[in-house]
Amino acid sequence: VFGHYDFNDKMTGYVEMHYSGNTANVQIAPTNATGNFLVNTNNPYVSQAVRDIFTQLDARETGTTTVTRGTLISTTTPNDGLAIINFNRRFADIPTRFADADHQVFRTALGVRGNLGSVSDNFLSNLAYDAYYSYARTSETDVQSGGVSLSSIQRAMLSQGGQPPVLNMFGQGHISQAAQDAILVNSISKIVAEQEVAVASVTGVAFNMPAGPVDFATGLEWRSAFGQYIPDRFLSSGDVSGWNAALPTKGSQTVREVFGEFRVPVIANA
């Protein structure tokens, strides 16, 4: 939207407004989980030969070992029935990852401009002014599904109360609906950026030289910028695999400037 109003022959007010929005839907490959996990040495989902290996790994531990998965911190000691394995798995047997990104952009500007006339024919002539304020805001909200909670994976891999682990990580197609419900998470993050600008300027002819007029522009400018990233608890804690984890952050800056320029003709056309 653009509009203007002539108050008189020396002042015109004007306004600009813009809004746009769009949504992007993205599908990517199923998520994965990698790193060290704890398993029960008597895990019922593997063969006896593999359970024997788990028992050997448990016996070879030294002292107390800490395993951190997302927000869950666990410890294990030799011969406690828990073994540390380095596990890398892509979850092709659970719903894949989807992201909906909603973008919103708004900008408006209000200002006045006009002519100031001339001090004289040879000094500060054809003077014009322009003063405006603008505000712009951009936001992006990302809703992400198909990620998994690392702490929930670790809990679901271990026996609770003598019952078999909820999650069978070994082999494809063995993850039950109960296991999916236990480990799948949705995450949300938002990005906001704002900018304010105020400018006042004067242009015209400073004076005349043999080669032509010396044009000038001078003015003041103030700018303020603000940005913020707001992740949910899964993204901010690092307890998510499949989407980029990051801490919340924000910042701002303010700039004040004085500017001026001259255009000086050196040689005139013959």
Short mmCIF file of C-alpha atoms in Angstrom, two decimals:
data_model
loop_
_atom_site.label_atom_id
_atom_site.label_comp_id
_atom_site.label_asym_id
_atom_site.label_seq_id
_atom_site.Cartn_x
_atom_site.Cartn_y
_atom_site.Cartn_z
CA VAL A 1 0.00 0.00 0.00
CA PHE A 2 1.34 3.41 -0.98
CA GLY A 3 -0.30 6.74 -0.27
CA HIS A 4 0.45 10.44 0.02
CA TYR A 5 -1.27 13.68 0.97
CA ASP A 6 -0.26 17.19 -0.04
CA PHE A 7 -0.63 19.44 2.99
CA ASN A 8 0.55 22.45 0.98
CA ASP A 9 3.03 23.21 -1.80
CA LYS A 10 5.95 22.72 0.60
CA MET A 11 4.92 19.58 2.49
CA THR A 12 3.70 16.15 1.40
CA GLY A 13 2.99 13.33 3.79
CA TYR A 14 3.40 9.74 2.64
CA VAL A 15 2.86 6.23 3.92
CA GLU A 16 4.03 2.79 2.81
CA MET A 17 2.76 -0.54 4.11
CA HIS A 18 3.71 -4.09 3.12
CA TYR A 19 2.68 -7.50 4.41
CA SER A 20 3.46 -10.96 3.10
CA GLY A 21 3.25 -14.45 4.49
CA ASN A 22 3.88 -17.97 3.33
CA THR A 23 4.09 -21.49 4.69
CA ALA A 24 6.66 -24.05 3.59
CA ASN A 25 6.02 -27.76 4.18
CA VAL A 26 9.13 -29.93 4.23
CA GLN A 27 9.60 -33.69 4.39
CA ILE A 28 13.03 -35.21 5.00
CA ALA A 29 14.44 -38.66 5.76
CA PRO A 30 13.61 -40.47 9.01
CA THR A 31 15.56 -39.35 12.05
CA ASN A 32 18.51 -41.17 13.53
CA ALA A 33 20.13 -41.59 16.94
CA THR A 34 23.81 -42.19 17.56
CA GLY A 35 26.19 -42.48 20.51
CA ASN A 36 26.62 -44.48 23.68
CA PHE A 37 23.57 -46.10 25.28
CA LEU A 38 23.05 -48.40 28.23
CA VAL A 39 21.41 -51.80 27.70
CA ASN A 40 20.51 -54.59 30.09
CA THR A 41 22.87 -57.50 29.76
CA ASN A 42 19.83 -59.82 29.72
CA ASN A 43 18.04 -57.87 26.97
CA PRO A 44 15.31 -60.21 25.64
CA TYR A 45 15.40 -58.86 22.08
CA VAL A 46 18.87 -60.21 21.16
CA SER A 47 20.36 -63.69 20.94
CA GLN A 48 22.18 -65.38 23.80
CA ALA A 49 25.46 -64.82 22.00
CA VAL A 50 24.87 -61.07 21.97
CA ARG A 51 23.78 -61.14 25.63
CA ASP A 52 27.09 -62.88 26.43
CA ILE A 53 28.91 -60.01 24.73
CA PHE A 54 26.91 -57.52 26.80
CA THR A 55 27.93 -59.39 29.95
CA GLN A 56 31.60 -59.25 28.93
CA LEU A 57 31.34 -55.51 28.26
CA ASP A 58 29.75 -55.02 31.69
CA ALA A 59 32.56 -56.96 33.40
CA ARG A 60 35.27 -54.96 31.61
CA GLU A 61 34.03 -51.59 32.89
CA THR A 62 36.32 -49.79 35.34
CA GLY A 63 34.98 -47.68 38.16
CA THR A 64 31.85 -45.60 37.62
CA THR A 65 31.02 -44.56 34.05
CA THR A 66 28.58 -41.78 33.23
CA VAL A 67 26.39 -41.92 30.13
CA THR A 68 24.50 -38.75 29.15
CA ARG A 69 21.64 -38.94 26.68
CA GLY A 70 19.83 -35.64 26.25
CA THR A 71 18.67 -34.53 29.69
CA LEU A 72 19.16 -37.98 31.27
CA ILE A 73 22.39 -38.74 33.12
CA SER A 74 22.95 -42.41 34.02
CA THR A 75 25.82 -44.23 35.68
CA THR A 76 27.04 -47.81 35.47
CA THR A 77 29.61 -49.87 37.36
CA PRO A 78 31.22 -53.24 36.62
CA ASN A 79 28.91 -56.26 36.80
CA ASP A 80 25.77 -54.22 37.54
CA GLY A 81 23.78 -55.79 34.71
CA LEU A 82 24.22 -52.79 32.42
CA ALA A 83 26.51 -52.58 29.40
CA ILE A 84 27.57 -49.57 27.35
CA ILE A 85 27.16 -49.96 23.60
CA ASN A 86 27.80 -47.47 20.81
CA PHE A 87 24.60 -47.56 18.82
CA ASN A 88 23.81 -45.91 15.50
CA ARG A 89 20.34 -46.33 14.03
CA ARG A 90 18.09 -44.63 11.52
CA PHE A 91 14.44 -44.95 12.48
CA ALA A 92 13.04 -45.97 9.11
CA ASP A 93 10.26 -47.88 10.88
CA ILE A 94 8.62 -44.86 12.57
CA PRO A 95 6.94 -41.79 11.00
CA THR A 96 9.41 -39.67 9.04
CA ARG A 97 10.29 -36.05 9.73
CA PHE A 98 8.05 -33.16 8.67
CA ALA A 99 8.47 -29.42 9.23
CA ASP A 100 6.00 -26.60 8.72
CA ALA A 101 7.66 -23.19 8.50
CA ASP A 102 5.37 -20.16 8.74
CA HIS A 103 6.91 -16.85 7.60
CA GLN A 104 5.33 -13.45 8.29
CA VAL A 105 6.80 -10.14 7.06
CA PHE A 106 5.47 -6.65 7.84
CA ARG A 107 6.89 -3.20 7.08
CA THR A 108 5.50 0.31 7.32
CA ALA A 109 6.96 3.77 6.77
CA LEU A 110 5.56 7.22 7.60
CA GLY A 111 7.17 10.42 6.48
CA VAL A 112 7.00 13.97 5.17
CA ARG A 113 8.92 15.56 2.33
CA GLY A 114 8.89 18.83 0.53
CA ASN A 115 10.72 21.91 -0.67
CA LEU A 116 12.41 24.55 1.47
CA GLY A 117 13.11 26.99 -1.33
CA SER A 118 16.43 28.82 -1.61
CA VAL A 119 18.47 31.08 0.61
CA SER A 120 19.71 32.80 -2.55
CA ASP A 121 20.30 31.99 -6.20
CA ASN A 122 24.00 31.30 -5.63
CA PHE A 123 24.00 29.81 -2.10
CA LEU A 124 21.88 26.98 -0.64
CA SER A 125 19.38 26.86 -3.46
CA ASN A 126 16.75 24.28 -4.46
CA LEU A 127 16.60 22.90 -0.94
CA ALA A 128 14.46 19.82 -0.25
CA TYR A 129 13.85 17.77 2.87
CA ASP A 130 12.72 14.25 3.68
CA ALA A 131 12.02 12.81 7.14
CA TYR A 132 10.55 9.37 7.82
CA TYR A 133 10.21 6.58 10.34
CA SER A 134 9.97 2.90 9.35
CA TYR A 135 9.27 -0.28 11.28
CA ALA A 136 9.80 -3.82 9.97
CA ARG A 137 9.18 -7.19 11.58
CA THR A 138 9.92 -10.67 10.31
CA SER A 139 8.90 -13.84 12.13
CA GLU A 140 9.32 -17.52 11.41
CA THR A 141 7.65 -20.32 13.38
CA ASP A 142 8.85 -23.86 12.75
CA VAL A 143 6.76 -26.82 13.88
CA GLN A 144 8.75 -30.03 13.54
CA SER A 145 7.61 -33.63 13.93
CA GLY A 146 9.34 -36.98 13.60
CA GLY A 147 12.19 -36.19 15.98
CA VAL A 148 13.04 -38.41 18.93
CA SER A 149 13.94 -37.68 22.54
CA LEU A 150 17.36 -39.08 23.43
CA SER A 151 16.52 -39.35 27.11
CA SER A 152 13.29 -41.18 26.29
CA ILE A 153 15.17 -43.61 24.05
CA GLN A 154 17.54 -44.41 26.89
CA ARG A 155 14.73 -44.96 29.37
CA ALA A 156 12.77 -47.10 26.92
CA MET A 157 15.81 -49.29 26.16
CA LEU A 158 16.07 -50.41 29.79
CA SER A 159 13.92 -52.81 31.76
CA GLN A 160 11.58 -51.15 34.25
CA GLY A 161 10.25 -53.13 37.22
CA GLY A 162 11.38 -56.41 35.74
CA GLN A 163 9.37 -55.87 32.56
CA PRO A 164 10.94 -56.12 29.09
CA PRO A 165 12.18 -52.80 27.69
CA VAL A 166 9.48 -50.83 25.89
CA LEU A 167 11.82 -50.13 22.97
CA ASN A 168 13.39 -52.83 20.82
CA MET A 169 16.17 -51.01 18.96
CA PHE A 170 17.62 -54.15 17.38
CA GLY A 171 16.59 -54.80 13.78
CA GLN A 172 14.02 -53.07 11.61
CA GLY A 173 10.27 -53.21 12.08
CA HIS A 174 10.36 -54.13 15.76
CA ILE A 175 9.34 -50.77 17.24
CA SER A 176 5.85 -51.05 18.72
CA GLN A 177 3.27 -48.30 18.90
CA ALA A 178 3.96 -47.99 22.63
CA ALA A 179 7.65 -47.47 21.88
CA GLN A 180 6.86 -44.86 19.23
CA ASP A 181 4.67 -42.98 21.67
CA ALA A 182 7.48 -43.09 24.23
CA ILE A 183 10.27 -41.65 22.06
CA LEU A 184 8.66 -39.44 19.37
CA VAL A 185 8.55 -35.71 20.10
CA ASN A 186 7.31 -32.59 18.32
CA SER A 187 9.40 -29.45 18.62
CA ILE A 188 8.65 -25.78 18.01
CA SER A 189 10.98 -22.85 17.50
CA LYS A 190 10.44 -19.20 16.61
CA ILE A 191 12.66 -16.51 15.13
CA VAL A 192 11.78 -12.82 15.41
CA ALA A 193 13.66 -9.91 13.84
CA GLU A 194 12.66 -6.26 14.15
CA GLN A 195 14.16 -3.05 12.80
CA GLU A 196 13.27 0.60 13.37
CA VAL A 197 14.76 3.41 11.29
CA ALA A 198 14.36 7.20 11.56
CA VAL A 199 16.01 9.48 9.00
CA ALA A 200 15.93 13.21 8.38
CA SER A 201 17.83 14.68 5.43
CA VAL A 202 18.25 17.89 3.46
CA THR A 203 19.46 18.08 -0.14
CA GLY A 204 20.11 20.92 -2.53
CA VAL A 205 22.74 23.05 -4.23
CA ALA A 206 25.38 24.43 -1.88
CA PHE A 207 26.82 26.95 -4.34
CA ASN A 208 27.83 27.31 -7.96
CA MET A 209 31.25 26.79 -9.52
CA PRO A 210 32.42 27.55 -13.05
CA ALA A 211 31.96 23.87 -13.97
CA GLY A 212 28.45 23.72 -12.49
CA PRO A 213 26.50 23.52 -9.22
CA VAL A 214 27.91 21.78 -6.11
CA ASP A 215 25.16 19.46 -4.89
CA PHE A 216 25.00 18.28 -1.31
CA ALA A 217 23.06 15.95 0.99
CA THR A 218 23.22 15.85 4.77
CA GLY A 219 21.18 14.38 7.54
CA LEU A 220 20.77 12.27 10.66
CA GLU A 221 19.90 8.58 10.93
CA TRP A 222 18.92 6.35 13.85
CA ARG A 223 18.59 2.59 13.55
CA SER A 224 17.57 -0.02 16.11
CA ALA A 225 17.67 -3.76 15.38
CA PHE A 226 16.48 -6.65 17.54
CA GLY A 227 16.60 -10.40 16.99
CA GLN A 228 15.49 -13.38 19.07
CA TYR A 229 15.49 -17.16 18.73
CA ILE A 230 13.03 -19.04 20.96
CA PRO A 231 13.31 -22.86 20.97
CA ASP A 232 11.12 -25.16 23.03
CA ARG A 233 12.46 -27.33 25.85
CA PHE A 234 13.47 -30.22 23.56
CA LEU A 235 15.56 -28.02 21.26
CA SER A 236 17.03 -25.84 24.01
CA SER A 237 18.02 -28.80 26.20
CA GLY A 238 19.63 -30.77 23.38
CA ASP A 239 17.27 -33.67 24.12
CA VAL A 240 16.17 -34.03 20.50
CA SER A 241 17.64 -35.97 17.62
CA GLY A 242 16.47 -35.20 14.10
CA TRP A 243 16.32 -31.41 14.38
CA ASN A 244 18.98 -28.86 15.22
CA ALA A 245 19.20 -28.22 18.95
CA ALA A 246 20.21 -24.72 20.06
CA LEU A 247 20.02 -22.50 23.10
CA PRO A 248 17.68 -19.50 23.14
CA THR A 249 19.39 -16.25 22.28
CA LYS A 250 18.56 -12.63 21.59
CA GLY A 251 20.38 -9.39 20.93
CA SER A 252 19.97 -5.82 19.82
CA GLN A 253 21.96 -2.86 18.60
CA THR A 254 21.34 0.83 18.16
CA VAL A 255 23.21 3.06 15.71
CA ARG A 256 23.20 6.85 15.47
CA GLU A 257 24.80 8.50 12.45
CA VAL A 258 25.42 11.89 10.93
CA PHE A 259 26.09 11.83 7.21
CA GLY A 260 26.94 14.27 4.47
CA GLU A 261 28.17 14.24 0.90
CA PHE A 262 29.04 16.68 -1.86
CA ARG A 263 29.11 16.29 -5.62
CA VAL A 264 31.67 18.71 -6.99
CA PRO A 265 31.97 19.28 -10.77
CA VAL A 266 35.57 19.66 -11.91
CA ILE A 267 35.28 19.96 -15.67
CA ALA A 268 32.30 21.26 -17.63
CA ASN A 269 31.30 20.06 -21.07
CA ALA A 270 32.97 22.06 -23.81
#
